[in-house]
Amino acid sequence: MPEQVSLVQKKRAQLQQGVHDMGTLVIEALHRSVDCLSRQDLDLAEQIIAQDERINQHRRLMEQECLVALAAFKPAGEDLRCIGACLSLVSELERIGDYAADVARIVRRARDGVFPAEPVAAVAGLADNAIAMLNEALAAFDSGGDTRRARAAVAQERLMDDQEDAVDEQVVQMMRTDPEFAPMGTYLLWIVHNYERVADRATNVAERVIYIASGQTEELG
């Protein structure tokens, strides 16, 4: 029995490392998407879109590993919660990676226009806050299920909605003032929504961290 427990724990550690590695890829993609937006860098946009397949592949491999672990080791207690949570987390991370790729696609679509500096700076500020939330939620997972850190990571999630509303209002007002700005303004509205969704999914990550440690499902949003 001790040998079996050791094997389960070893597999659990491997899966946790896999989630960490995938999180690193996603955080990098998000940072690059903000840079892509700020500079309207079309070459970088293509790189981000291509790199998204690597994230998708990582998810598929991790899902297989999680299912094999559940079937082969029949974990219980915290081991079961952690392996099950890894299965959920890779799905969350893959979707967050899609947001980065979606931003890159929008930048590519807007190639014939120029995003004004002021609203772009506002969007980038919101994006940075969302990325910081995700980074801290993943750090709580990496630290072995630190519930206090998980809660703190997403404590400002409601403020992100207010920040999105403020950016939306700024962009819409610019569209009212200058109807020709409407296409570029619409692209910016799509982009800011993608980054706000990063914050929403960071909250989901934090909730899974709490579940692993306590076995309790807690609504943080």
mmCIF file of C-alpha atoms in Angstrom:
data_model
loop_
_atom_site.group_PDB
_atom_site.id
_atom_site.type_symbol
_atom_site.label_atom_id
_atom_site.label_comp_id
_atom_site.label_asym_id
_atom_site.label_seq_id
_atom_site.Cartn_x
_atom_site.Cartn_y
_atom_site.Cartn_z
ATOM 1 C CA MET A 1 0.000 0.000 0.000
ATOM 2 C CA PRO A 2 2.739 2.572 0.791
ATOM 3 C CA GLU A 3 4.230 1.900 -2.654
ATOM 4 C CA GLN A 4 0.844 2.543 -4.294
ATOM 5 C CA VAL A 5 0.417 5.796 -2.367
ATOM 6 C CA SER A 6 3.883 6.846 -3.464
ATOM 7 C CA LEU A 7 3.034 6.171 -7.102
ATOM 8 C CA VAL A 8 -0.146 8.217 -6.833
ATOM 9 C CA GLN A 9 1.704 11.111 -5.268
ATOM 10 C CA LYS A 10 4.417 10.914 -7.898
ATOM 11 C CA LYS A 11 1.833 11.040 -10.680
ATOM 12 C CA ARG A 12 0.043 13.888 -8.934
ATOM 13 C CA ALA A 13 3.292 15.866 -8.811
ATOM 14 C CA GLN A 14 3.873 15.225 -12.524
ATOM 15 C CA LEU A 15 0.393 16.486 -13.358
ATOM 16 C CA GLN A 16 0.844 19.570 -11.182
ATOM 17 C CA GLN A 17 4.085 20.301 -13.032
ATOM 18 C CA GLY A 18 2.209 19.905 -16.313
ATOM 19 C CA VAL A 19 -0.373 22.464 -15.215
ATOM 20 C CA HIS A 20 2.445 24.801 -14.170
ATOM 21 C CA ASP A 21 4.142 24.432 -17.571
ATOM 22 C CA MET A 22 0.891 25.085 -19.405
ATOM 23 C CA GLY A 23 0.209 28.106 -17.218
ATOM 24 C CA THR A 24 3.625 29.487 -18.121
ATOM 25 C CA LEU A 25 2.817 29.165 -21.828
ATOM 26 C CA VAL A 26 -0.538 30.895 -21.378
ATOM 27 C CA ILE A 27 0.849 33.771 -19.298
ATOM 28 C CA GLU A 28 3.521 34.316 -21.943
ATOM 29 C CA ALA A 29 0.887 34.324 -24.708
ATOM 30 C CA LEU A 30 -1.167 36.908 -22.810
ATOM 31 C CA HIS A 31 1.799 39.224 -22.288
ATOM 32 C CA ARG A 32 2.706 38.922 -25.955
ATOM 33 C CA SER A 33 -0.885 39.712 -26.959
ATOM 34 C CA VAL A 34 -0.757 42.965 -24.975
ATOM 35 C CA ASP A 35 2.499 43.862 -26.709
ATOM 36 C CA CYS A 36 0.934 42.917 -30.038
ATOM 37 C CA LEU A 37 -2.008 45.246 -29.389
ATOM 38 C CA SER A 38 0.126 48.128 -28.126
ATOM 39 C CA ARG A 39 2.374 48.054 -31.192
ATOM 40 C CA GLN A 40 -0.139 46.619 -33.666
ATOM 41 C CA ASP A 41 2.581 44.160 -34.528
ATOM 42 C CA LEU A 42 1.212 41.919 -37.275
ATOM 43 C CA ASP A 43 4.221 39.603 -37.270
ATOM 44 C CA LEU A 44 3.799 39.035 -33.546
ATOM 45 C CA ALA A 45 0.091 38.422 -34.099
ATOM 46 C CA GLU A 46 0.907 35.573 -36.467
ATOM 47 C CA GLN A 47 3.361 34.099 -33.972
ATOM 48 C CA ILE A 48 0.777 34.156 -31.163
ATOM 49 C CA ILE A 49 -1.843 32.495 -33.347
ATOM 50 C CA ALA A 50 0.589 29.763 -34.399
ATOM 51 C CA GLN A 51 1.764 29.225 -30.813
ATOM 52 C CA ASP A 52 -1.810 28.614 -29.684
ATOM 53 C CA GLU A 53 -1.665 25.131 -31.205
ATOM 54 C CA ARG A 54 1.139 24.275 -28.779
ATOM 55 C CA ILE A 55 -1.154 25.205 -25.888
ATOM 56 C CA ASN A 56 -3.978 23.155 -27.376
ATOM 57 C CA GLN A 57 -1.703 20.154 -27.775
ATOM 58 C CA HIS A 58 -0.542 20.503 -24.175
ATOM 59 C CA ARG A 59 -4.152 20.380 -23.039
ATOM 60 C CA ARG A 60 -4.855 17.218 -25.018
ATOM 61 C CA LEU A 61 -1.828 15.451 -23.583
ATOM 62 C CA MET A 62 -2.649 16.553 -20.048
ATOM 63 C CA GLU A 63 -6.229 15.356 -20.347
ATOM 64 C CA GLN A 64 -5.004 11.933 -21.392
ATOM 65 C CA GLU A 65 -2.545 11.812 -18.491
ATOM 66 C CA CYS A 66 -5.226 12.810 -15.990
ATOM 67 C CA LEU A 67 -7.665 10.184 -17.226
ATOM 68 C CA VAL A 68 -4.997 7.476 -17.161
ATOM 69 C CA ALA A 69 -4.075 8.469 -13.595
ATOM 70 C CA LEU A 70 -7.692 8.312 -12.469
ATOM 71 C CA ALA A 71 -8.201 4.896 -14.044
ATOM 72 C CA ALA A 72 -4.876 3.342 -13.078
ATOM 73 C CA PHE A 73 -4.382 4.602 -9.531
ATOM 74 C CA LYS A 74 -7.960 5.161 -8.321
ATOM 75 C CA PRO A 75 -6.854 8.050 -6.091
ATOM 76 C CA ALA A 76 -8.851 9.177 -3.078
ATOM 77 C CA GLY A 77 -9.146 12.275 -0.912
ATOM 78 C CA GLU A 78 -6.911 15.186 -1.783
ATOM 79 C CA ASP A 79 -5.094 13.176 -4.462
ATOM 80 C CA LEU A 80 -8.403 12.588 -6.246
ATOM 81 C CA ARG A 81 -9.401 16.239 -5.905
ATOM 82 C CA CYS A 82 -6.040 17.417 -7.223
ATOM 83 C CA ILE A 83 -5.957 15.115 -10.238
ATOM 84 C CA GLY A 84 -9.579 15.964 -11.049
ATOM 85 C CA ALA A 85 -8.782 19.651 -10.653
ATOM 86 C CA CYS A 86 -5.813 19.328 -13.024
ATOM 87 C CA LEU A 87 -8.253 18.035 -15.632
ATOM 88 C CA SER A 88 -10.408 21.129 -15.092
ATOM 89 C CA LEU A 89 -7.488 23.554 -14.934
ATOM 90 C CA VAL A 90 -6.000 22.576 -18.274
ATOM 91 C CA SER A 91 -9.395 23.269 -19.851
ATOM 92 C CA GLU A 92 -9.482 26.712 -18.213
ATOM 93 C CA LEU A 93 -5.934 27.466 -19.336
ATOM 94 C CA GLU A 94 -6.571 26.351 -22.900
ATOM 95 C CA ARG A 95 -9.526 28.719 -23.108
ATOM 96 C CA ILE A 96 -7.468 31.573 -21.668
ATOM 97 C CA GLY A 97 -4.840 30.868 -24.308
ATOM 98 C CA ASP A 98 -7.611 31.230 -26.888
ATOM 99 C CA TYR A 99 -8.265 34.761 -25.610
ATOM 100 C CA ALA A 100 -4.661 35.727 -26.339
ATOM 101 C CA ALA A 101 -4.939 34.255 -29.830
ATOM 102 C CA ASP A 102 -8.287 35.997 -30.361
ATOM 103 C CA VAL A 103 -6.698 39.358 -29.521
ATOM 104 C CA ALA A 104 -3.974 38.628 -32.071
ATOM 105 C CA ARG A 105 -6.607 37.747 -34.684
ATOM 106 C CA ILE A 106 -8.437 41.012 -34.034
ATOM 107 C CA VAL A 107 -5.202 42.990 -34.392
ATOM 108 C CA ARG A 108 -4.595 41.203 -37.681
ATOM 109 C CA ARG A 109 -8.134 41.990 -38.829
ATOM 110 C CA ALA A 110 -7.618 45.674 -37.963
ATOM 111 C CA ARG A 111 -4.460 45.930 -40.020
ATOM 112 C CA ASP A 112 -5.725 48.843 -42.107
ATOM 113 C CA GLY A 113 -6.522 51.080 -39.129
ATOM 114 C CA VAL A 114 -4.725 52.572 -36.146
ATOM 115 C CA PHE A 115 -5.785 52.124 -32.531
ATOM 116 C CA PRO A 116 -5.624 55.423 -30.592
ATOM 117 C CA ALA A 117 -3.039 55.441 -27.832
ATOM 118 C CA GLU A 118 -5.349 56.456 -24.980
ATOM 119 C CA PRO A 119 -7.894 53.628 -25.145
ATOM 120 C CA VAL A 120 -5.146 51.130 -25.952
ATOM 121 C CA ALA A 121 -3.362 52.142 -22.762
ATOM 122 C CA ALA A 122 -6.604 51.644 -20.824
ATOM 123 C CA VAL A 123 -7.119 48.187 -22.338
ATOM 124 C CA ALA A 124 -3.510 47.265 -21.628
ATOM 125 C CA GLY A 125 -3.943 48.327 -17.999
ATOM 126 C CA LEU A 126 -6.996 46.102 -17.624
ATOM 127 C CA ALA A 127 -5.144 43.255 -19.329
ATOM 128 C CA ASP A 128 -2.172 43.603 -16.980
ATOM 129 C CA ASN A 129 -4.487 43.383 -13.964
ATOM 130 C CA ALA A 130 -6.200 40.284 -15.353
ATOM 131 C CA ILE A 131 -2.860 38.611 -16.079
ATOM 132 C CA ALA A 132 -1.657 39.410 -12.556
ATOM 133 C CA MET A 133 -4.789 37.773 -11.134
ATOM 134 C CA LEU A 134 -4.204 34.630 -13.168
ATOM 135 C CA ASN A 135 -0.521 34.547 -12.282
ATOM 136 C CA GLU A 136 -1.300 34.742 -8.557
ATOM 137 C CA ALA A 137 -4.050 32.118 -8.778
ATOM 138 C CA LEU A 138 -1.612 29.749 -10.480
ATOM 139 C CA ALA A 139 1.018 30.562 -7.858
ATOM 140 C CA ALA A 140 -1.484 29.523 -5.181
ATOM 141 C CA PHE A 141 -1.877 26.212 -7.011
ATOM 142 C CA ASP A 142 1.897 25.785 -7.333
ATOM 143 C CA SER A 143 2.378 26.407 -3.615
ATOM 144 C CA GLY A 144 0.358 23.322 -2.740
ATOM 145 C CA GLY A 145 -3.121 24.760 -2.484
ATOM 146 C CA ASP A 146 -2.704 28.001 -0.566
ATOM 147 C CA THR A 147 -6.350 28.980 -0.011
ATOM 148 C CA ARG A 148 -5.588 32.391 1.477
ATOM 149 C CA ARG A 149 -3.395 33.259 -1.492
ATOM 150 C CA ALA A 150 -6.046 31.961 -3.894
ATOM 151 C CA ARG A 151 -8.701 34.215 -2.390
ATOM 152 C CA ALA A 152 -6.374 37.217 -2.361
ATOM 153 C CA ALA A 153 -5.430 36.609 -6.003
ATOM 154 C CA VAL A 154 -8.951 37.330 -7.226
ATOM 155 C CA ALA A 155 -10.201 39.677 -4.502
ATOM 156 C CA GLN A 156 -10.372 42.516 -7.042
ATOM 157 C CA GLU A 157 -12.354 40.547 -9.644
ATOM 158 C CA ARG A 158 -15.466 42.696 -9.255
ATOM 159 C CA LEU A 159 -13.384 45.804 -9.884
ATOM 160 C CA MET A 160 -12.385 44.313 -13.219
ATOM 161 C CA ASP A 161 -16.010 44.545 -14.334
ATOM 162 C CA ASP A 162 -16.008 48.236 -13.390
ATOM 163 C CA GLN A 163 -12.747 48.722 -15.263
ATOM 164 C CA GLU A 164 -14.200 47.045 -18.351
ATOM 165 C CA ASP A 165 -17.289 49.286 -18.140
ATOM 166 C CA ALA A 166 -15.076 52.379 -17.963
ATOM 167 C CA VAL A 167 -13.057 51.328 -21.012
ATOM 168 C CA ASP A 168 -16.226 50.456 -22.905
ATOM 169 C CA GLU A 169 -17.692 53.887 -22.135
ATOM 170 C CA GLN A 170 -14.496 55.616 -23.254
ATOM 171 C CA VAL A 171 -14.471 53.746 -26.550
ATOM 172 C CA VAL A 172 -18.206 54.166 -27.200
ATOM 173 C CA GLN A 173 -17.941 57.909 -26.571
ATOM 174 C CA MET A 174 -15.133 58.096 -29.134
ATOM 175 C CA MET A 175 -17.343 56.211 -31.592
ATOM 176 C CA ARG A 176 -20.188 58.692 -31.009
ATOM 177 C CA THR A 177 -17.851 61.619 -31.579
ATOM 178 C CA ASP A 178 -16.273 60.136 -34.687
ATOM 179 C CA PRO A 179 -18.473 57.618 -36.542
ATOM 180 C CA GLU A 180 -15.542 56.673 -38.773
ATOM 181 C CA PHE A 181 -13.841 55.285 -35.657
ATOM 182 C CA ALA A 182 -16.668 52.761 -35.230
ATOM 183 C CA PRO A 183 -14.883 49.750 -36.822
ATOM 184 C CA MET A 184 -11.698 50.224 -34.771
ATOM 185 C CA GLY A 185 -13.745 50.987 -31.676
ATOM 186 C CA THR A 186 -15.666 47.748 -32.127
ATOM 187 C CA TYR A 187 -12.395 45.828 -32.326
ATOM 188 C CA LEU A 188 -11.273 47.428 -29.065
ATOM 189 C CA LEU A 189 -14.537 46.439 -27.379
ATOM 190 C CA TRP A 190 -13.982 42.845 -28.463
ATOM 191 C CA ILE A 191 -10.423 42.926 -27.158
ATOM 192 C CA VAL A 192 -11.270 44.343 -23.744
ATOM 193 C CA HIS A 193 -13.942 41.688 -23.301
ATOM 194 C CA ASN A 194 -11.375 38.979 -23.984
ATOM 195 C CA TYR A 195 -9.142 40.316 -21.231
ATOM 196 C CA GLU A 196 -12.034 40.642 -18.783
ATOM 197 C CA ARG A 197 -12.777 36.971 -19.410
ATOM 198 C CA VAL A 198 -9.197 36.177 -18.381
ATOM 199 C CA ALA A 199 -10.061 37.611 -14.962
ATOM 200 C CA ASP A 200 -13.240 35.515 -14.811
ATOM 201 C CA ARG A 201 -11.306 32.348 -15.531
ATOM 202 C CA ALA A 202 -8.576 33.297 -13.060
ATOM 203 C CA THR A 203 -11.366 33.230 -10.486
ATOM 204 C CA ASN A 204 -12.266 29.717 -11.616
ATOM 205 C CA VAL A 205 -8.640 28.685 -11.124
ATOM 206 C CA ALA A 206 -8.637 30.111 -7.602
ATOM 207 C CA GLU A 207 -11.842 28.237 -6.797
ATOM 208 C CA ARG A 208 -10.237 24.954 -7.891
ATOM 209 C CA VAL A 209 -7.257 25.638 -5.647
ATOM 210 C CA ILE A 210 -9.594 26.023 -2.671
ATOM 211 C CA TYR A 211 -11.429 22.845 -3.648
ATOM 212 C CA ILE A 212 -8.195 20.831 -3.746
ATOM 213 C CA ALA A 213 -7.179 21.950 -0.266
ATOM 214 C CA SER A 214 -10.541 21.871 1.492
ATOM 215 C CA GLY A 215 -12.903 19.750 -0.539
ATOM 216 C CA GLN A 216 -15.328 22.682 -0.486
ATOM 217 C CA THR A 217 -16.692 24.441 -3.546
ATOM 218 C CA GLU A 218 -16.526 28.185 -2.936
ATOM 219 C CA GLU A 219 -17.893 30.924 -5.181
ATOM 220 C CA LEU A 220 -15.349 33.746 -5.367
ATOM 221 C CA GLY A 221 -16.816 35.774 -8.218
#
